DNA sequence: GTCTATAAAGCGATAGAC
DNA sequence: GTCTATCGCTTTATAGAC
């Protein structure tokens, strides 16, 4: 009988998909097993501390992706304005290809899950901070730059909520595009 | 022994509080009983179809509140610009006094809950539509008015996500205030 | 209208064979 | 590294007394 052996990274990716579709509570181990083909044995081999361990791993993977793809252009930008454009485009592409679900928001929004509170906080705080700094470098005054960054991150998250509620991905495209333009408004 | 007899409306309000704090899945009947003092017997008396019935009732109450307090200024505004200001201020006050949680978003965002999909869709669609129409009446061209309305509703929802993640209610104040100004930008 | 006891199902987690 | 069987617990929902 054929048997599939896999990587922890494969398991994390598969888990992320189930969490995105079902939410943390909706992704019972039976559901995970059915939808990914990964059995309880493998799950507890890769994630000895169980479901919380799986959640942590999935959040860490998202965080790593953002560090590399979304935050990287903001860390030492040669052209700050171009970096702002690049980061917003990366974000848009990311969420459009992941059913408009932000796992950090999903883990936070409804539930009382203090275990991940600090990871969630730093994900959003770092995002706002890096974006604000780059907008400032592009020529916007400090307070105004920070307000624009907060507005942009909120716009992205709100667009995800709205896109899912209305079942219309173009909401994300529209909101993110306009948000990107506002970030750099008045900068010739 | 003292016994408390209550109204279905009281039960709905109490349930809304628990759902806001815990999420739908986190609000088990035992938790509901502990935090509200309402026993299983009363719960199933008021909500014969069980938990889904409770969720429906809570969403209906939120919807009714929005119809009366938030959407009302938009239905037949004498002064469209003033109505836009009023609706945004009502929204801000509403969510600030409810721990920055939108139950419609919570029911949608993470979970696969097709039972309420239509209620969620129409809540957001009506909100956007009414706001867009009023902004247009205030003097903004149709397409632009709709884009501004989408941006504003997304901004509110995103502000809630961010405020909870950062544990900072001032995010809501800031984002909503700037959003209100943008809705009426360029209208003397 | 409220209470308590209980049924039936599903949950996360573990153990041990392979 | 994977599988299956099973434990103990919690879940929603129901029944029947008051």
Coordinates of C-alpha atoms (C1' of nucleotides) in Angstrom, one line a residue:
Chain A
X1 CA 0.0 0.0 0.0
X2 CA 1.3 3.4 -0.9
X3 CA 2.2 5.7 1.9
X4 CA 3.1 9.3 1.8
X5 CA 6.0 10.6 3.9
X6 CA 6.3 14.3 4.3
X7 CA 8.1 17.2 5.6
X8 CA 7.1 19.4 8.5
X9 CA 7.1 22.3 6.1
X10 CA 4.5 20.5 4.0
X11 CA 2.4 19.9 7.0
X12 CA 2.5 23.6 8.0
X13 CA 1.4 24.7 4.5
X14 CA -1.4 22.2 4.5
X15 CA -2.5 23.2 8.0
X16 CA -2.5 26.9 7.0
X17 CA -4.9 26.1 4.3
X18 CA -7.3 24.4 6.6
X19 CA -7.1 27.1 9.3
X20 CA -7.8 29.7 6.6
X21 CA -10.9 27.9 5.4
X22 CA -12.3 26.7 8.7
X23 CA -10.8 28.9 11.4
X24 CA -8.9 27.5 14.4
X25 CA -11.8 25.9 16.2
X26 CA -13.4 24.7 13.0
X27 CA -10.2 22.8 12.0
X28 CA -10.7 19.8 14.2
X29 CA -8.1 17.0 13.9
X30 CA -10.6 14.8 12.1
X31 CA -11.2 17.6 9.6
X32 CA -7.5 18.2 9.2
X33 CA -6.9 14.6 8.6
X34 CA -9.7 14.4 6.0
X35 CA -8.7 17.5 4.1
X36 CA -4.9 17.1 4.2
X37 CA -4.5 13.3 4.4
X38 CA -2.2 13.8 7.3
X39 CA -3.0 11.4 10.2
X40 CA -3.0 12.1 13.9
X41 CA 0.3 10.2 14.2
X42 CA 2.1 12.5 11.9
X43 CA 0.5 15.5 13.3
X44 CA 1.7 14.8 16.8
X45 CA 5.1 13.8 15.5
X46 CA 5.6 17.2 13.9
X47 CA 3.7 19.2 16.6
X48 CA 4.3 17.5 19.9
X49 CA 2.3 20.1 21.8
X50 CA -0.8 19.5 19.7
X51 CA -3.1 22.0 18.2
X52 CA -1.6 25.1 19.8
X53 CA 1.7 24.0 18.4
X54 CA 0.2 23.8 14.9
X55 CA -1.3 27.3 15.3
X56 CA 2.1 28.6 16.4
X57 CA 3.9 27.0 13.5
X58 CA 1.4 28.3 10.9
X59 CA 1.6 31.9 12.3
X60 CA 5.4 31.7 12.3
X61 CA 5.3 30.7 8.6
X62 CA 3.1 33.6 7.7
X63 CA 5.4 35.9 9.7
X64 CA 8.5 34.6 7.9
X65 CA 6.8 35.2 4.6
X66 CA 5.9 38.7 5.5
X67 CA 9.4 39.4 6.7
X68 CA 10.9 38.2 3.4
X69 CA 8.4 39.4 0.9
X70 CA 6.4 42.3 2.4
X71 CA 8.7 43.9 5.0
X72 CA 12.0 43.4 3.2
X73 CA 11.4 46.2 0.7
X74 CA 10.8 48.5 3.7
X75 CA 13.9 47.7 5.7
X76 CA 16.6 49.6 3.8
X77 CA 14.8 51.1 0.8
X78 CA 16.9 52.9 -1.8
X79 CA 13.8 54.5 -3.2
X80 CA 11.3 54.8 -0.4
X81 CA 8.3 55.7 -2.7
X82 CA 9.0 52.7 -4.9
X83 CA 9.3 50.5 -1.8
X84 CA 5.9 51.6 -0.6
X85 CA 4.4 50.6 -3.9
X86 CA 6.2 47.3 -3.9
X87 CA 5.1 46.3 -0.4
X88 CA 1.5 47.1 -1.1
X89 CA 1.5 45.1 -4.3
X90 CA 3.1 42.2 -2.5
X91 CA 0.4 42.3 0.1
X92 CA -2.4 42.4 -2.4
X93 CA -1.0 39.5 -4.4
X94 CA -0.5 37.5 -1.2
X95 CA -4.1 37.8 0.1
X96 CA -5.7 37.4 -3.3
X97 CA -3.9 34.1 -3.7
X98 CA -5.0 33.0 -0.2
X99 CA -8.7 33.5 -0.3
X100 CA -8.6 36.9 1.3
X101 CA -7.8 35.6 4.8
X102 CA -5.2 36.9 7.1
X103 CA -4.4 34.3 9.6
X104 CA -3.2 36.8 12.2
X105 CA -6.6 38.5 12.0
X106 CA -8.5 35.2 12.2
X107 CA -6.6 34.2 15.3
X108 CA -7.3 37.5 16.9
X109 CA -10.6 38.8 15.9
X110 CA -13.2 36.7 17.4
X111 CA -11.5 34.5 20.0
X112 CA -10.0 34.9 23.3
X113 CA -6.6 33.4 22.6
X114 CA -4.0 35.1 24.8
X115 CA -1.4 32.5 23.8
X116 CA -0.8 34.2 20.5
X117 CA -1.5 37.8 21.5
X118 CA 2.1 38.9 21.5
X119 CA 2.8 37.4 18.1
X120 CA -0.3 39.1 16.7
X121 CA 0.6 42.4 18.3
X122 CA 4.2 42.4 16.9
X123 CA 3.1 41.4 13.5
X124 CA 0.8 44.4 13.1
X125 CA 3.0 46.8 15.1
X126 CA 6.1 46.0 13.0
X127 CA 4.1 46.3 9.8
X128 CA 2.8 49.8 10.8
X129 CA 6.2 50.9 12.1
X130 CA 8.1 49.8 9.0
X131 CA 5.6 51.4 6.7
X132 CA 5.5 54.6 8.6
X133 CA 9.2 55.0 8.6
X134 CA 9.4 54.4 4.8
X135 CA 6.6 56.9 4.2
X136 CA 8.5 59.4 6.3
X137 CA 11.7 58.8 4.3
X138 CA 9.7 59.5 1.2
X139 CA 9.1 63.0 2.5
X140 CA 6.0 62.9 4.7
X141 CA 6.2 64.5 8.2
X142 CA 6.4 62.0 11.1
X143 CA 2.9 62.2 12.6
X144 CA 1.3 62.3 9.2
X145 CA 3.4 59.4 8.0
X146 CA 2.4 57.2 10.9
X147 CA -1.3 58.1 10.5
X148 CA -1.0 57.1 6.8
X149 CA 0.6 53.8 7.7
X150 CA -2.1 53.0 10.3
X151 CA -4.7 53.8 7.7
X152 CA -3.1 51.6 5.1
X153 CA -2.8 48.5 7.3
X154 CA -6.3 49.0 8.5
X155 CA -7.5 49.4 4.9
X156 CA -5.9 46.1 3.9
X157 CA -7.5 44.3 6.8
X158 CA -10.8 45.9 6.3
X159 CA -10.7 45.1 2.6
X160 CA -10.3 41.4 3.5
X161 CA -13.3 41.4 5.8
X162 CA -15.4 43.2 3.2
X163 CA -14.2 41.0 0.3
X164 CA -15.1 37.9 2.2
X165 CA -18.5 39.2 3.4
X166 CA -19.5 40.3 -0.1
X167 CA -17.7 37.4 -1.8
X168 CA -16.0 39.9 -4.1
X169 CA -12.2 39.9 -4.4
X170 CA -12.2 43.1 -6.4
X171 CA -12.8 44.9 -3.1
X172 CA -9.3 44.1 -2.2
X173 CA -7.8 45.3 -5.5
X174 CA -9.7 48.6 -5.3
X175 CA -9.1 49.4 -1.6
X176 CA -5.4 48.4 -1.7
X177 CA -4.8 50.4 -4.9
X178 CA -6.4 53.6 -3.5
X179 CA -4.6 53.0 -0.2
X180 CA -1.2 52.8 -1.9
X181 CA -1.9 56.1 -3.7
X182 CA -2.9 57.8 -0.5
X183 CA 0.3 56.7 1.2
X184 CA 2.3 58.8 -1.3
X185 CA -0.1 61.6 -1.9
X186 CA 1.4 65.0 -2.6
X187 CA 4.9 63.7 -3.2
X188 CA 5.2 64.8 -6.8
Chain B
X1 CA -34.5 30.9 47.0
X2 CA -34.3 33.9 44.7
X3 CA -34.8 33.3 41.1
X4 CA -34.3 35.6 38.2
X5 CA -36.9 35.6 35.4
X6 CA -36.0 37.4 32.3
X7 CA -36.9 38.6 28.9
X8 CA -35.7 37.2 25.6
X9 CA -34.2 40.6 24.8
X10 CA -32.2 40.5 28.0
X11 CA -30.9 37.1 27.0
X12 CA -29.9 38.3 23.5
X13 CA -28.0 41.3 25.0
X14 CA -26.2 39.0 27.4
X15 CA -25.4 36.5 24.6
X16 CA -24.0 39.3 22.4
X17 CA -21.6 40.2 25.2
X18 CA -20.3 36.6 25.5
X19 CA -20.0 36.2 21.7
X20 CA -18.1 39.4 21.4
X21 CA -15.6 38.3 24.1
X22 CA -15.2 34.7 23.2
X23 CA -16.3 34.2 19.6
X24 CA -19.0 31.8 18.6
X25 CA -17.1 28.6 19.2
X26 CA -15.6 29.9 22.4
X27 CA -19.0 30.6 23.8
X28 CA -19.9 27.2 24.9
X29 CA -23.2 26.8 26.8
X30 CA -21.3 26.2 30.0
X31 CA -19.4 29.4 29.5
X32 CA -22.6 31.3 28.6
X33 CA -24.3 29.9 31.7
X34 CA -21.3 31.0 34.0
X35 CA -20.9 34.4 32.5
X36 CA -24.6 35.4 32.2
X37 CA -26.3 33.3 34.9
X38 CA -28.7 32.0 32.3
X39 CA -29.2 28.3 32.5
X40 CA -29.6 25.8 29.7
X41 CA -33.3 25.5 30.4
X42 CA -33.9 29.2 29.8
X43 CA -31.6 29.2 26.8
X44 CA -33.4 26.5 25.0
X45 CA -36.7 28.0 26.0
X46 CA -35.8 31.3 24.2
X47 CA -33.8 29.7 21.4
X48 CA -35.4 26.4 20.6
X49 CA -33.0 25.7 17.7
X50 CA -30.0 26.0 20.0
X51 CA -26.8 27.8 19.4
X52 CA -27.4 28.7 15.8
X53 CA -30.6 30.3 16.9
X54 CA -28.8 32.3 19.5
X55 CA -26.3 33.5 16.9
X56 CA -29.1 34.5 14.5
X57 CA -30.9 36.5 17.3
X58 CA -27.7 38.3 18.2
X59 CA -27.0 39.2 14.6
X60 CA -30.6 40.4 14.2
X61 CA -30.2 42.7 17.2
X62 CA -27.0 44.2 15.8
X63 CA -28.7 44.7 12.5
X64 CA -31.7 46.4 14.1
X65 CA -29.4 48.7 16.0
X66 CA -27.5 49.7 12.8
X67 CA -30.8 50.2 10.9
X68 CA -32.0 52.6 13.6
X69 CA -28.8 54.4 14.7
X70 CA -26.3 54.2 11.8
X71 CA -28.3 53.8 8.7
X72 CA -31.2 56.0 9.6
X73 CA -29.3 59.3 9.0
X74 CA -28.5 58.0 5.5
X75 CA -32.0 57.0 4.4
X76 CA -33.5 60.5 3.7
X77 CA -30.8 63.0 4.6
X78 CA -31.8 66.7 4.5
X79 CA -28.1 67.6 4.7
X80 CA -26.1 64.7 3.1
X81 CA -22.7 66.0 4.3
X82 CA -24.0 66.2 7.9
X83 CA -25.5 62.8 7.6
X84 CA -22.2 61.3 6.6
X85 CA -20.6 62.9 9.6
X86 CA -23.4 61.6 11.9
X87 CA -23.3 58.0 10.7
X88 CA -19.5 57.8 11.1
X89 CA -19.7 59.3 14.6
X90 CA -22.4 56.8 15.6
X91 CA -20.3 53.9 14.3
X92 CA -17.3 55.0 16.2
X93 CA -19.2 55.4 19.4
X94 CA -20.9 52.0 18.9
X95 CA -17.7 50.0 18.5
X96 CA -15.8 51.9 21.2
X97 CA -18.4 50.9 23.7
X98 CA -18.4 47.3 22.5
X99 CA -14.8 46.4 22.9
X100 CA -14.0 47.1 19.2
X101 CA -15.7 43.9 18.0
X102 CA -18.1 43.7 15.1
X103 CA -20.2 40.6 15.5
X104 CA -20.8 40.4 11.7
X105 CA -17.1 40.4 11.1
X106 CA -16.5 37.8 13.8
X107 CA -19.1 35.5 12.4
X108 CA -17.6 35.8 8.9
X109 CA -13.9 36.2 9.2
X110 CA -12.5 33.0 10.3
X111 CA -15.1 30.4 10.1
X112 CA -17.0 28.5 7.5
X113 CA -20.6 29.5 8.6
X114 CA -22.7 29.5 5.5
X115 CA -25.9 29.7 7.6
X116 CA -25.3 33.4 8.2
X117 CA -23.6 34.3 4.9
X118 CA -26.6 36.1 3.5
X119 CA -27.2 38.2 6.6
X120 CA -23.5 39.2 6.7
X121 CA -23.5 40.0 3.0
X122 CA -26.6 42.3 3.2
X123 CA -25.4 44.0 6.4
X124 CA -22.2 45.1 4.6
X125 CA -23.8 45.6 1.2
X126 CA -26.5 47.9 2.6
X127 CA -24.0 49.8 4.6
X128 CA -21.8 50.5 1.6
X129 CA -24.8 51.3 -0.6
X130 CA -26.5 53.7 1.7
X131 CA -23.2 55.5 2.4
X132 CA -22.3 55.7 -1.3
X133 CA -25.7 57.2 -2.2
X134 CA -25.4 59.8 0.5
X135 CA -21.9 60.8 -0.5
X136 CA -23.1 61.1 -4.1
X137 CA -26.0 63.3 -2.9
X138 CA -23.4 65.5 -1.2
X139 CA -21.8 66.2 -4.5
X140 CA -19.4 63.4 -5.3
X141 CA -19.6 61.6 -8.7
X142 CA -21.2 58.1 -8.7
X143 CA -18.1 55.9 -9.1
X144 CA -16.0 58.0 -6.8
X145 CA -18.7 58.1 -4.2
X146 CA -19.0 54.3 -4.2
X147 CA -15.2 53.9 -3.9
X148 CA -15.2 56.3 -1.0
X149 CA -17.9 54.3 0.7
X150 CA -16.1 51.0 0.2
X151 CA -13.0 52.6 1.6
X152 CA -14.8 53.9 4.6
X153 CA -16.5 50.7 5.6
X154 CA -13.2 48.8 5.1
X155 CA -11.4 51.4 7.2
X156 CA -13.8 50.9 10.1
X157 CA -13.5 47.1 10.0
X158 CA -9.8 47.3 9.6
X159 CA -9.5 49.7 12.5
X160 CA -11.3 47.2 14.7
X161 CA -8.9 44.5 13.8
X162 CA -5.9 46.7 14.4
X163 CA -7.3 48.2 17.6
X164 CA -7.8 44.7 19.0
X165 CA -4.4 43.4 17.8
X166 CA -2.5 46.4 19.3
X167 CA -4.9 46.7 22.3
X168 CA -5.3 50.4 21.5
X169 CA -8.7 51.9 21.1
X170 CA -7.3 55.2 19.8
X171 CA -6.7 53.4 16.5
X172 CA -10.4 53.4 15.9
X173 CA -10.8 57.1 16.8
X174 CA -8.0 58.1 14.4
X175 CA -8.9 55.9 11.5
X176 CA -12.6 56.7 11.6
X177 CA -12.0 60.4 12.0
X178 CA -9.7 60.5 9.0
X179 CA -12.0 58.3 7.0
X180 CA -14.9 60.6 7.7
X181 CA -12.9 63.6 6.4
X182 CA -12.0 61.7 3.2
X183 CA -15.6 60.8 2.5
X184 CA -16.4 64.5 2.1
X185 CA -13.0 65.7 0.7
X186 CA -13.2 68.5 -1.7
X187 CA -16.8 69.5 -0.9
X188 CA -16.1 73.1 0.3
Chain C
dG1 C1' -39.9 30.0 32.8
dT2 C1' -36.2 27.7 35.1
dC3 C1' -33.7 23.8 36.9
dT4 C1' -30.9 19.3 36.8
dA5 C1' -29.7 15.0 35.0
dT6 C1' -28.4 12.7 31.1
dA7 C1' -27.8 11.1 26.4
dA8 C1' -25.1 11.0 22.1
dA9 C1' -21.5 12.8 19.6
dG10 C1' -17.1 15.0 18.9
dC11 C1' -13.0 16.8 20.8
dG12 C1' -7.7 16.8 21.7
dA13 C1' -4.4 13.8 23.2
dT14 C1' -1.9 9.3 24.0
dA15 C1' 0.0 4.6 23.4
dG16 C1' 1.9 1.0 21.0
dA17 C1' 2.4 -1.7 16.7
dC18 C1' 4.6 -1.4 12.5
Chain D
dG1 C1' 7.4 8.6 10.3
dT2 C1' 2.8 6.8 10.1
dC3 C1' -1.3 4.2 11.6
dT4 C1' -5.1 2.8 14.6
dA5 C1' -7.5 2.2 18.8
dT6 C1' -8.7 4.2 22.8
dC7 C1' -8.9 7.3 27.0
dG8 C1' -11.1 11.1 29.3
dC9 C1' -13.3 15.2 28.7
dT10 C1' -16.4 18.7 26.8
dT11 C1' -19.8 19.7 23.7
dT12 C1' -24.8 20.5 22.1
dA13 C1' -29.2 19.0 22.8
dT14 C1' -33.1 16.7 25.3
dA15 C1' -36.3 15.1 29.0
dG16 C1' -39.0 15.7 32.8
dA17 C1' -39.6 17.7 37.5
dC18 C1' -40.9 22.0 39.6

